[in-house]
Amino acid sequence: KRVAILISGGGSNMVRLVEDMRAGGIAGEPVLVLSNKADAGGLAKAEAFGVPTTVIDHKGFPDRAAFDAAVSDALDAVKPDLICLAGFMRILTPAFTARWGDRMLNIHPSLLPLFKGLHTHRQALSAGVAVHGCTVHKVTADLDDGPILGQAVVPVLNDDTEATLAARVLTQEHLLYPAVVRKICADEPGQIALSAV
Ligand code: GRF
């Protein structure tokens, strides 16, 4: 399968996906890493793997629809079978999710439907939950919504800060996302449930 990965920052999830494809775990090939930020650290990491990259800077467009149309054009050029949003910090228009939603995944750092949106670890600490984690889901027009394909659970510790909790969740993201993408690329049904509790 031809896999495109969209990033906005360090791309640590993208790295794990590319590594697993190159190791033959995921039956796929990375055909594009696209960032909306020119300074995304993940771009250099993708280039080190020899993966084609492109930057489409959202600031260069008059509105969300125009940006999304440019991203669609870049995706049309590589004909992806699967699109993985990985730390991609843009809200996509319904037109875009209608165009690509049949083959687009996202990883969100909470146990959805809990804690949608930003600052999920702060939300979890404020809510006083005992467990937290991350979710891989299919992308729909509704933010952080859509069918859940896998989740990983971590404990919340008494002395946790946003940073220590985020780090514990990120470690699980790096296990969960490749595991889910392996199943998708193998056309295997069913969810992935991981636990570090
Ligand atoms: C991280 O906070 C992660 O939880 C979320 O996106 C952010 C950046 O991830 N999925 P990455 O290192 O760019 O993959």
JSON list of C-alpha atoms and ligand atoms in Angstrom, two decimals:
[
{"chain": "A", "resi": 1, "resn": "LYS", "atom": "CA", "xyz": [0.00, 0.00, 0.00]},
{"chain": "A", "resi": 2, "resn": "ARG", "atom": "CA", "xyz": [1.09, 3.58, -0.78]},
{"chain": "A", "resi": 3, "resn": "VAL", "atom": "CA", "xyz": [1.16, 5.54, 2.49]},
{"chain": "A", "resi": 4, "resn": "ALA", "atom": "CA", "xyz": [1.24, 9.34, 2.81]},
{"chain": "A", "resi": 5, "resn": "ILE", "atom": "CA", "xyz": [1.97, 10.86, 6.21]},
{"chain": "A", "resi": 6, "resn": "LEU", "atom": "CA", "xyz": [1.00, 14.40, 7.25]},
{"chain": "A", "resi": 7, "resn": "ILE", "atom": "CA", "xyz": [2.98, 16.14, 10.00]},
{"chain": "A", "resi": 8, "resn": "SER", "atom": "CA", "xyz": [3.37, 19.56, 11.58]},
{"chain": "A", "resi": 9, "resn": "GLY", "atom": "CA", "xyz": [6.25, 19.02, 14.01]},
{"chain": "A", "resi": 10, "resn": "GLY", "atom": "CA", "xyz": [8.90, 16.57, 15.17]},
{"chain": "A", "resi": 11, "resn": "GLY", "atom": "CA", "xyz": [7.32, 13.64, 13.37]},
{"chain": "A", "resi": 12, "resn": "SER", "atom": "CA", "xyz": [8.21, 10.97, 15.92]},
{"chain": "A", "resi": 13, "resn": "ASN", "atom": "CA", "xyz": [5.06, 9.01, 14.96]},
{"chain": "A", "resi": 14, "resn": "MET", "atom": "CA", "xyz": [5.94, 9.36, 11.26]},
{"chain": "A", "resi": 15, "resn": "VAL", "atom": "CA", "xyz": [9.42, 7.98, 12.00]},
{"chain": "A", "resi": 16, "resn": "ARG", "atom": "CA", "xyz": [7.98, 4.86, 13.65]},
{"chain": "A", "resi": 17, "resn": "LEU", "atom": "CA", "xyz": [5.63, 4.29, 10.73]},
{"chain": "A", "resi": 18, "resn": "VAL", "atom": "CA", "xyz": [8.41, 4.68, 8.14]},
{"chain": "A", "resi": 19, "resn": "GLU", "atom": "CA", "xyz": [10.77, 2.46, 10.16]},
{"chain": "A", "resi": 20, "resn": "ASP", "atom": "CA", "xyz": [8.14, -0.28, 10.37]},
{"chain": "A", "resi": 21, "resn": "MET", "atom": "CA", "xyz": [7.43, -0.07, 6.63]},
{"chain": "A", "resi": 22, "resn": "ARG", "atom": "CA", "xyz": [11.13, -0.33, 5.85]},
{"chain": "A", "resi": 23, "resn": "ALA", "atom": "CA", "xyz": [11.45, -3.28, 8.28]},
{"chain": "A", "resi": 24, "resn": "GLY", "atom": "CA", "xyz": [8.62, -5.07, 6.48]},
{"chain": "A", "resi": 25, "resn": "GLY", "atom": "CA", "xyz": [6.20, -4.90, 9.42]},
{"chain": "A", "resi": 26, "resn": "ILE", "atom": "CA", "xyz": [3.72, -2.62, 7.71]},
{"chain": "A", "resi": 27, "resn": "ALA", "atom": "CA", "xyz": [3.01, -3.88, 4.15]},
{"chain": "A", "resi": 28, "resn": "GLY", "atom": "CA", "xyz": [3.34, -0.41, 2.75]},
{"chain": "A", "resi": 29, "resn": "GLU", "atom": "CA", "xyz": [5.71, 2.13, 1.30]},
{"chain": "A", "resi": 30, "resn": "PRO", "atom": "CA", "xyz": [5.97, 5.76, 2.41]},
{"chain": "A", "resi": 31, "resn": "VAL", "atom": "CA", "xyz": [5.27, 7.79, -0.73]},
{"chain": "A", "resi": 32, "resn": "LEU", "atom": "CA", "xyz": [5.09, 11.27, 0.82]},
{"chain": "A", "resi": 33, "resn": "VAL", "atom": "CA", "xyz": [5.64, 13.16, 4.05]},
{"chain": "A", "resi": 34, "resn": "LEU", "atom": "CA", "xyz": [3.76, 16.45, 3.90]},
{"chain": "A", "resi": 35, "resn": "SER", "atom": "CA", "xyz": [4.05, 19.26, 6.44]},
{"chain": "A", "resi": 36, "resn": "ASN", "atom": "CA", "xyz": [2.10, 22.48, 6.79]},
{"chain": "A", "resi": 37, "resn": "LYS", "atom": "CA", "xyz": [5.11, 23.96, 8.63]},
{"chain": "A", "resi": 38, "resn": "ALA", "atom": "CA", "xyz": [8.40, 24.57, 6.83]},
{"chain": "A", "resi": 39, "resn": "ASP", "atom": "CA", "xyz": [10.31, 24.27, 10.10]},
{"chain": "A", "resi": 40, "resn": "ALA", "atom": "CA", "xyz": [8.88, 20.87, 11.06]},
{"chain": "A", "resi": 41, "resn": "GLY", "atom": "CA", "xyz": [11.71, 18.74, 12.42]},
{"chain": "A", "resi": 42, "resn": "GLY", "atom": "CA", "xyz": [10.11, 15.68, 10.88]},
{"chain": "A", "resi": 43, "resn": "LEU", "atom": "CA", "xyz": [10.96, 16.85, 7.36]},
{"chain": "A", "resi": 44, "resn": "ALA", "atom": "CA", "xyz": [14.70, 16.24, 7.83]},
{"chain": "A", "resi": 45, "resn": "LYS", "atom": "CA", "xyz": [13.96, 12.86, 9.40]},
{"chain": "A", "resi": 46, "resn": "ALA", "atom": "CA", "xyz": [11.83, 11.87, 6.40]},
{"chain": "A", "resi": 47, "resn": "GLU", "atom": "CA", "xyz": [14.52, 13.03, 3.99]},
{"chain": "A", "resi": 48, "resn": "ALA", "atom": "CA", "xyz": [17.10, 10.96, 5.90]},
{"chain": "A", "resi": 49, "resn": "PHE", "atom": "CA", "xyz": [14.92, 7.94, 5.13]},
{"chain": "A", "resi": 50, "resn": "GLY", "atom": "CA", "xyz": [14.79, 8.98, 1.48]},
{"chain": "A", "resi": 51, "resn": "VAL", "atom": "CA", "xyz": [11.06, 9.64, 1.67]},
{"chain": "A", "resi": 52, "resn": "PRO", "atom": "CA", "xyz": [9.79, 12.42, -0.64]},
{"chain": "A", "resi": 53, "resn": "THR", "atom": "CA", "xyz": [8.66, 15.47, 1.30]},
{"chain": "A", "resi": 54, "resn": "THR", "atom": "CA", "xyz": [6.68, 18.59, 0.58]},
{"chain": "A", "resi": 55, "resn": "VAL", "atom": "CA", "xyz": [5.72, 21.69, 2.54]},
{"chain": "A", "resi": 56, "resn": "ILE", "atom": "CA", "xyz": [2.38, 23.38, 2.04]},
{"chain": "A", "resi": 57, "resn": "ASP", "atom": "CA", "xyz": [2.38, 26.38, 4.33]},
{"chain": "A", "resi": 58, "resn": "HIS", "atom": "CA", "xyz": [-1.15, 27.18, 5.44]},
{"chain": "A", "resi": 59, "resn": "LYS", "atom": "CA", "xyz": [-0.15, 30.84, 5.86]},
{"chain": "A", "resi": 60, "resn": "GLY", "atom": "CA", "xyz": [0.19, 31.05, 2.09]},
{"chain": "A", "resi": 61, "resn": "PHE", "atom": "CA", "xyz": [-3.53, 30.54, 1.48]},
{"chain": "A", "resi": 62, "resn": "PRO", "atom": "CA", "xyz": [-6.51, 32.87, 1.83]},
{"chain": "A", "resi": 63, "resn": "ASP", "atom": "CA", "xyz": [-8.67, 30.31, 3.61]},
{"chain": "A", "resi": 64, "resn": "ARG", "atom": "CA", "xyz": [-8.91, 26.75, 4.89]},
{"chain": "A", "resi": 65, "resn": "ALA", "atom": "CA", "xyz": [-10.57, 25.47, 1.72]},
{"chain": "A", "resi": 66, "resn": "ALA", "atom": "CA", "xyz": [-7.75, 26.77, -0.49]},
{"chain": "A", "resi": 67, "resn": "PHE", "atom": "CA", "xyz": [-5.12, 25.19, 1.76]},
{"chain": "A", "resi": 68, "resn": "ASP", "atom": "CA", "xyz": [-6.96, 21.88, 1.80]},
{"chain": "A", "resi": 69, "resn": "ALA", "atom": "CA", "xyz": [-7.27, 21.98, -2.01]},
{"chain": "A", "resi": 70, "resn": "ALA", "atom": "CA", "xyz": [-3.49, 22.36, -2.29]},
{"chain": "A", "resi": 71, "resn": "VAL", "atom": "CA", "xyz": [-2.97, 19.43, 0.08]},
{"chain": "A", "resi": 72, "resn": "SER", "atom": "CA", "xyz": [-5.42, 17.37, -1.99]},
{"chain": "A", "resi": 73, "resn": "ASP", "atom": "CA", "xyz": [-3.45, 18.17, -5.15]},
{"chain": "A", "resi": 74, "resn": "ALA", "atom": "CA", "xyz": [-0.21, 17.04, -3.50]},
{"chain": "A", "resi": 75, "resn": "LEU", "atom": "CA", "xyz": [-1.91, 13.82, -2.41]},
{"chain": "A", "resi": 76, "resn": "ASP", "atom": "CA", "xyz": [-3.47, 13.23, -5.85]},
{"chain": "A", "resi": 77, "resn": "ALA", "atom": "CA", "xyz": [0.07, 13.37, -7.27]},
{"chain": "A", "resi": 78, "resn": "VAL", "atom": "CA", "xyz": [1.22, 10.39, -5.19]},
{"chain": "A", "resi": 79, "resn": "LYS", "atom": "CA", "xyz": [-2.01, 8.39, -5.28]},
{"chain": "A", "resi": 80, "resn": "PRO", "atom": "CA", "xyz": [-1.98, 7.20, -1.64]},
{"chain": "A", "resi": 81, "resn": "ASP", "atom": "CA", "xyz": [-3.92, 4.13, -0.54]},
{"chain": "A", "resi": 82, "resn": "LEU", "atom": "CA", "xyz": [-3.66, 5.35, 3.05]},
{"chain": "A", "resi": 83, "resn": "ILE", "atom": "CA", "xyz": [-3.13, 8.77, 4.65]},
{"chain": "A", "resi": 84, "resn": "CYS", "atom": "CA", "xyz": [-1.83, 8.94, 8.23]},
{"chain": "A", "resi": 85, "resn": "LEU", "atom": "CA", "xyz": [-2.20, 12.20, 10.16]},
{"chain": "A", "resi": 86, "resn": "ALA", "atom": "CA", "xyz": [0.64, 12.15, 12.67]},
{"chain": "A", "resi": 87, "resn": "GLY", "atom": "CA", "xyz": [0.94, 15.25, 14.79]},
{"chain": "A", "resi": 88, "resn": "PHE", "atom": "CA", "xyz": [-0.77, 17.18, 11.99]},
{"chain": "A", "resi": 89, "resn": "MET", "atom": "CA", "xyz": [-2.11, 20.26, 13.71]},
{"chain": "A", "resi": 90, "resn": "ARG", "atom": "CA", "xyz": [-4.71, 21.43, 11.20]},
{"chain": "A", "resi": 91, "resn": "ILE", "atom": "CA", "xyz": [-8.47, 21.10, 11.28]},
{"chain": "A", "resi": 92, "resn": "LEU", "atom": "CA", "xyz": [-9.56, 19.74, 7.90]},
{"chain": "A", "resi": 93, "resn": "THR", "atom": "CA", "xyz": [-12.61, 20.91, 5.99]},
{"chain": "A", "resi": 94, "resn": "PRO", "atom": "CA", "xyz": [-15.58, 18.60, 5.40]},
{"chain": "A", "resi": 95, "resn": "ALA", "atom": "CA", "xyz": [-14.76, 18.69, 1.67]},
{"chain": "A", "resi": 96, "resn": "PHE", "atom": "CA", "xyz": [-11.29, 17.33, 2.39]},
{"chain": "A", "resi": 97, "resn": "THR", "atom": "CA", "xyz": [-12.50, 14.62, 4.77]},
{"chain": "A", "resi": 98, "resn": "ALA", "atom": "CA", "xyz": [-15.19, 13.70, 2.23]},
{"chain": "A", "resi": 99, "resn": "ARG", "atom": "CA", "xyz": [-12.52, 13.36, -0.47]},
{"chain": "A", "resi": 100, "resn": "TRP", "atom": "CA", "xyz": [-10.02, 11.31, 1.59]},
{"chain": "A", "resi": 101, "resn": "GLY", "atom": "CA", "xyz": [-11.99, 10.03, 4.57]},
{"chain": "A", "resi": 102, "resn": "ASP", "atom": "CA", "xyz": [-12.24, 6.50, 3.22]},
{"chain": "A", "resi": 103, "resn": "ARG", "atom": "CA", "xyz": [-8.49, 6.08, 3.69]},
{"chain": "A", "resi": 104, "resn": "MET", "atom": "CA", "xyz": [-7.40, 8.55, 6.40]},
{"chain": "A", "resi": 105, "resn": "LEU", "atom": "CA", "xyz": [-6.31, 7.83, 9.99]},
{"chain": "A", "resi": 106, "resn": "ASN", "atom": "CA", "xyz": [-5.32, 10.06, 12.90]},
{"chain": "A", "resi": 107, "resn": "ILE", "atom": "CA", "xyz": [-3.66, 9.50, 16.25]},
{"chain": "A", "resi": 108, "resn": "HIS", "atom": "CA", "xyz": [-4.99, 11.51, 19.16]},
{"chain": "A", "resi": 109, "resn": "PRO", "atom": "CA", "xyz": [-3.32, 11.60, 22.59]},
{"chain": "A", "resi": 110, "resn": "SER", "atom": "CA", "xyz": [-6.31, 10.64, 24.71]},
{"chain": "A", "resi": 111, "resn": "LEU", "atom": "CA", "xyz": [-8.73, 7.75, 25.17]},
{"chain": "A", "resi": 112, "resn": "LEU", "atom": "CA", "xyz": [-11.46, 9.09, 22.89]},
{"chain": "A", "resi": 113, "resn": "PRO", "atom": "CA", "xyz": [-14.21, 10.05, 23.25]},
{"chain": "A", "resi": 114, "resn": "LEU", "atom": "CA", "xyz": [-12.63, 11.56, 26.36]},
{"chain": "A", "resi": 115, "resn": "PHE", "atom": "CA", "xyz": [-10.58, 14.75, 26.00]},
{"chain": "A", "resi": 116, "resn": "LYS", "atom": "CA", "xyz": [-11.04, 15.78, 22.39]},
{"chain": "A", "resi": 117, "resn": "GLY", "atom": "CA", "xyz": [-9.13, 18.82, 21.13]},
{"chain": "A", "resi": 118, "resn": "LEU", "atom": "CA", "xyz": [-5.88, 20.26, 22.43]},
{"chain": "A", "resi": 119, "resn": "HIS", "atom": "CA", "xyz": [-3.99, 19.97, 25.75]},
{"chain": "A", "resi": 120, "resn": "THR", "atom": "CA", "xyz": [-5.31, 16.45, 26.34]},
{"chain": "A", "resi": 121, "resn": "HIS", "atom": "CA", "xyz": [-2.84, 15.64, 29.13]},
{"chain": "A", "resi": 122, "resn": "ARG", "atom": "CA", "xyz": [-3.79, 18.82, 30.98]},
{"chain": "A", "resi": 123, "resn": "GLN", "atom": "CA", "xyz": [-7.45, 17.82, 30.57]},
{"chain": "A", "resi": 124, "resn": "ALA", "atom": "CA", "xyz": [-6.70, 14.34, 31.96]},
{"chain": "A", "resi": 125, "resn": "LEU", "atom": "CA", "xyz": [-4.84, 15.72, 35.00]},
{"chain": "A", "resi": 126, "resn": "SER", "atom": "CA", "xyz": [-7.62, 18.22, 35.66]},
{"chain": "A", "resi": 127, "resn": "ALA", "atom": "CA", "xyz": [-10.25, 15.52, 35.44]},
{"chain": "A", "resi": 128, "resn": "GLY", "atom": "CA", "xyz": [-8.28, 13.34, 37.87]},
{"chain": "A", "resi": 129, "resn": "VAL", "atom": "CA", "xyz": [-8.55, 10.18, 35.76]},
{"chain": "A", "resi": 130, "resn": "ALA", "atom": "CA", "xyz": [-6.56, 7.13, 36.84]},
{"chain": "A", "resi": 131, "resn": "VAL", "atom": "CA", "xyz": [-5.87, 5.97, 33.28]},
{"chain": "A", "resi": 132, "resn": "HIS", "atom": "CA", "xyz": [-5.14, 7.88, 30.10]},
{"chain": "A", "resi": 133, "resn": "GLY", "atom": "CA", "xyz": [-3.74, 7.00, 26.69]},
{"chain": "A", "resi": 134, "resn": "CYS", "atom": "CA", "xyz": [-4.02, 7.44, 22.94]},
{"chain": "A", "resi": 135, "resn": "THR", "atom": "CA", "xyz": [-6.39, 6.52, 20.14]},
{"chain": "A", "resi": 136, "resn": "VAL", "atom": "CA", "xyz": [-6.02, 5.79, 16.43]},
{"chain": "A", "resi": 137, "resn": "HIS", "atom": "CA", "xyz": [-9.26, 6.52, 14.60]},
{"chain": "A", "resi": 138, "resn": "LYS", "atom": "CA", "xyz": [-10.64, 7.03, 11.10]},
{"chain": "A", "resi": 139, "resn": "VAL", "atom": "CA", "xyz": [-10.98, 10.70, 10.25]},
{"chain": "A", "resi": 140, "resn": "THR", "atom": "CA", "xyz": [-14.44, 12.12, 9.66]},
{"chain": "A", "resi": 141, "resn": "ALA", "atom": "CA", "xyz": [-15.78, 15.66, 9.32]},
{"chain": "A", "resi": 142, "resn": "ASP", "atom": "CA", "xyz": [-16.08, 15.85, 13.10]},
{"chain": "A", "resi": 143, "resn": "LEU", "atom": "CA", "xyz": [-12.90, 16.70, 15.02]},
{"chain": "A", "resi": 144, "resn": "ASP", "atom": "CA", "xyz": [-11.34, 13.78, 16.94]},
{"chain": "A", "resi": 145, "resn": "ASP", "atom": "CA", "xyz": [-14.38, 11.67, 16.16]},
{"chain": "A", "resi": 146, "resn": "GLY", "atom": "CA", "xyz": [-14.78, 8.67, 13.86]},
{"chain": "A", "resi": 147, "resn": "PRO", "atom": "CA", "xyz": [-14.50, 4.88, 14.22]},
{"chain": "A", "resi": 148, "resn": "ILE", "atom": "CA", "xyz": [-11.83, 3.82, 16.70]},
{"chain": "A", "resi": 149, "resn": "LEU", "atom": "CA", "xyz": [-9.22, 1.39, 15.30]},
{"chain": "A", "resi": 150, "resn": "GLY", "atom": "CA", "xyz": [-7.02, 1.06, 18.37]},
{"chain": "A", "resi": 151, "resn": "GLN", "atom": "CA", "xyz": [-6.23, 2.40, 21.80]},
{"chain": "A", "resi": 152, "resn": "ALA", "atom": "CA", "xyz": [-3.36, 2.16, 24.28]},
{"chain": "A", "resi": 153, "resn": "VAL", "atom": "CA", "xyz": [-3.76, 2.74, 28.02]},
{"chain": "A", "resi": 154, "resn": "VAL", "atom": "CA", "xyz": [-1.26, 4.14, 30.51]},
{"chain": "A", "resi": 155, "resn": "PRO", "atom": "CA", "xyz": [-1.59, 4.82, 34.26]},
{"chain": "A", "resi": 156, "resn": "VAL", "atom": "CA", "xyz": [-1.71, 8.37, 35.58]},
{"chain": "A", "resi": 157, "resn": "LEU", "atom": "CA", "xyz": [0.79, 8.60, 38.47]},
{"chain": "A", "resi": 158, "resn": "ASN", "atom": "CA", "xyz": [0.39, 10.78, 41.55]},
{"chain": "A", "resi": 159, "resn": "ASP", "atom": "CA", "xyz": [3.35, 13.01, 40.69]},
{"chain": "A", "resi": 160, "resn": "ASP", "atom": "CA", "xyz": [2.60, 13.25, 37.00]},
{"chain": "A", "resi": 161, "resn": "THR", "atom": "CA", "xyz": [2.99, 16.56, 35.23]},
{"chain": "A", "resi": 162, "resn": "GLU", "atom": "CA", "xyz": [1.72, 17.29, 31.73]},
{"chain": "A", "resi": 163, "resn": "ALA", "atom": "CA", "xyz": [5.22, 16.51, 30.49]},
{"chain": "A", "resi": 164, "resn": "THR", "atom": "CA", "xyz": [5.66, 13.16, 32.25]},
{"chain": "A", "resi": 165, "resn": "LEU", "atom": "CA", "xyz": [2.18, 12.03, 31.26]},
{"chain": "A", "resi": 166, "resn": "ALA", "atom": "CA", "xyz": [2.68, 13.18, 27.65]},
{"chain": "A", "resi": 167, "resn": "ALA", "atom": "CA", "xyz": [5.93, 11.25, 27.44]},
{"chain": "A", "resi": 168, "resn": "ARG", "atom": "CA", "xyz": [4.27, 8.07, 28.75]},
{"chain": "A", "resi": 169, "resn": "VAL", "atom": "CA", "xyz": [1.47, 8.43, 26.20]},
{"chain": "A", "resi": 170, "resn": "LEU", "atom": "CA", "xyz": [3.85, 9.19, 23.33]},
{"chain": "A", "resi": 171, "resn": "THR", "atom": "CA", "xyz": [5.75, 5.96, 24.01]},
{"chain": "A", "resi": 172, "resn": "GLN", "atom": "CA", "xyz": [2.48, 4.09, 23.52]},
{"chain": "A", "resi": 173, "resn": "GLU", "atom": "CA", "xyz": [1.63, 6.09, 20.39]},
{"chain": "A", "resi": 174, "resn": "HIS", "atom": "CA", "xyz": [4.81, 4.77, 18.85]},
{"chain": "A", "resi": 175, "resn": "LEU", "atom": "CA", "xyz": [3.62, 1.22, 19.49]},
{"chain": "A", "resi": 176, "resn": "LEU", "atom": "CA", "xyz": [-0.06, 1.72, 18.69]},
{"chain": "A", "resi": 177, "resn": "TYR", "atom": "CA", "xyz": [0.14, 3.54, 15.36]},
{"chain": "A", "resi": 178, "resn": "PRO", "atom": "CA", "xyz": [2.37, 0.98, 13.61]},
{"chain": "A", "resi": 179, "resn": "ALA", "atom": "CA", "xyz": [0.29, -1.87, 15.03]},
{"chain": "A", "resi": 180, "resn": "VAL", "atom": "CA", "xyz": [-2.92, -0.37, 13.64]},
{"chain": "A", "resi": 181, "resn": "VAL", "atom": "CA", "xyz": [-1.38, 0.51, 10.25]},
{"chain": "A", "resi": 182, "resn": "ARG", "atom": "CA", "xyz": [-0.04, -3.05, 9.94]},
{"chain": "A", "resi": 183, "resn": "LYS", "atom": "CA", "xyz": [-3.58, -4.38, 10.30]},
{"chain": "A", "resi": 184, "resn": "ILE", "atom": "CA", "xyz": [-4.99, -1.83, 7.86]},
{"chain": "A", "resi": 185, "resn": "CYS", "atom": "CA", "xyz": [-2.34, -2.58, 5.23]},
{"chain": "A", "resi": 186, "resn": "ALA", "atom": "CA", "xyz": [-2.95, -6.32, 5.72]},
{"chain": "A", "resi": 187, "resn": "ASP", "atom": "CA", "xyz": [-6.71, -5.69, 5.33]},
{"chain": "A", "resi": 188, "resn": "GLU", "atom": "CA", "xyz": [-7.24, -7.33, 8.72]},
{"chain": "A", "resi": 189, "resn": "PRO", "atom": "CA", "xyz": [-10.39, -6.30, 10.62]},
{"chain": "A", "resi": 190, "resn": "GLY", "atom": "CA", "xyz": [-10.63, -5.66, 14.35]},
{"chain": "A", "resi": 191, "resn": "GLN", "atom": "CA", "xyz": [-9.26, -3.23, 16.90]},
{"chain": "A", "resi": 192, "resn": "ILE", "atom": "CA", "xyz": [-5.90, -3.06, 18.66]},
{"chain": "A", "resi": 193, "resn": "ALA", "atom": "CA", "xyz": [-5.91, -2.69, 22.46]},
{"chain": "A", "resi": 194, "resn": "LEU", "atom": "CA", "xyz": [-2.58, -2.14, 24.21]},
{"chain": "A", "resi": 195, "resn": "SER", "atom": "CA", "xyz": [-1.96, -1.60, 27.90]},
{"chain": "A", "resi": 196, "resn": "ALA", "atom": "CA", "xyz": [0.96, -0.31, 29.89]},
{"chain": "A", "resi": 197, "resn": "VAL", "atom": "CA", "xyz": [-1.01, -0.36, 33.12]},
{"chain": "B", "resi": 1, "resn": "GRF", "atom": "C1", "xyz": [2.37, 14.62, 20.10]},
{"chain": "B", "resi": 1, "resn": "GRF", "atom": "O1", "xyz": [1.87, 15.40, 21.15]},
{"chain": "B", "resi": 1, "resn": "GRF", "atom": "C2", "xyz": [1.50, 13.42, 19.92]},
{"chain": "B", "resi": 1, "resn": "GRF", "atom": "O2", "xyz": [0.88, 13.08, 21.14]},
{"chain": "B", "resi": 1, "resn": "GRF", "atom": "C3", "xyz": [0.47, 13.88, 18.94]},
{"chain": "B", "resi": 1, "resn": "GRF", "atom": "O3", "xyz": [1.11, 14.84, 18.11]},
{"chain": "B", "resi": 1, "resn": "GRF", "atom": "C4", "xyz": [2.23, 15.40, 18.82]},
{"chain": "B", "resi": 1, "resn": "GRF", "atom": "C5", "xyz": [3.48, 15.37, 18.00]},
{"chain": "B", "resi": 1, "resn": "GRF", "atom": "O4", "xyz": [3.71, 14.08, 17.60]},
{"chain": "B", "resi": 1, "resn": "GRF", "atom": "N1", "xyz": [0.00, 12.76, 18.16]},
{"chain": "B", "resi": 1, "resn": "GRF", "atom": "P1", "xyz": [4.92, 13.77, 16.55]},
{"chain": "B", "resi": 1, "resn": "GRF", "atom": "O5", "xyz": [6.17, 13.58, 17.39]},
{"chain": "B", "resi": 1, "resn": "GRF", "atom": "O6", "xyz": [5.06, 14.98, 15.62]},
{"chain": "B", "resi": 1, "resn": "GRF", "atom": "O7", "xyz": [4.52, 12.52, 15.85]}
]
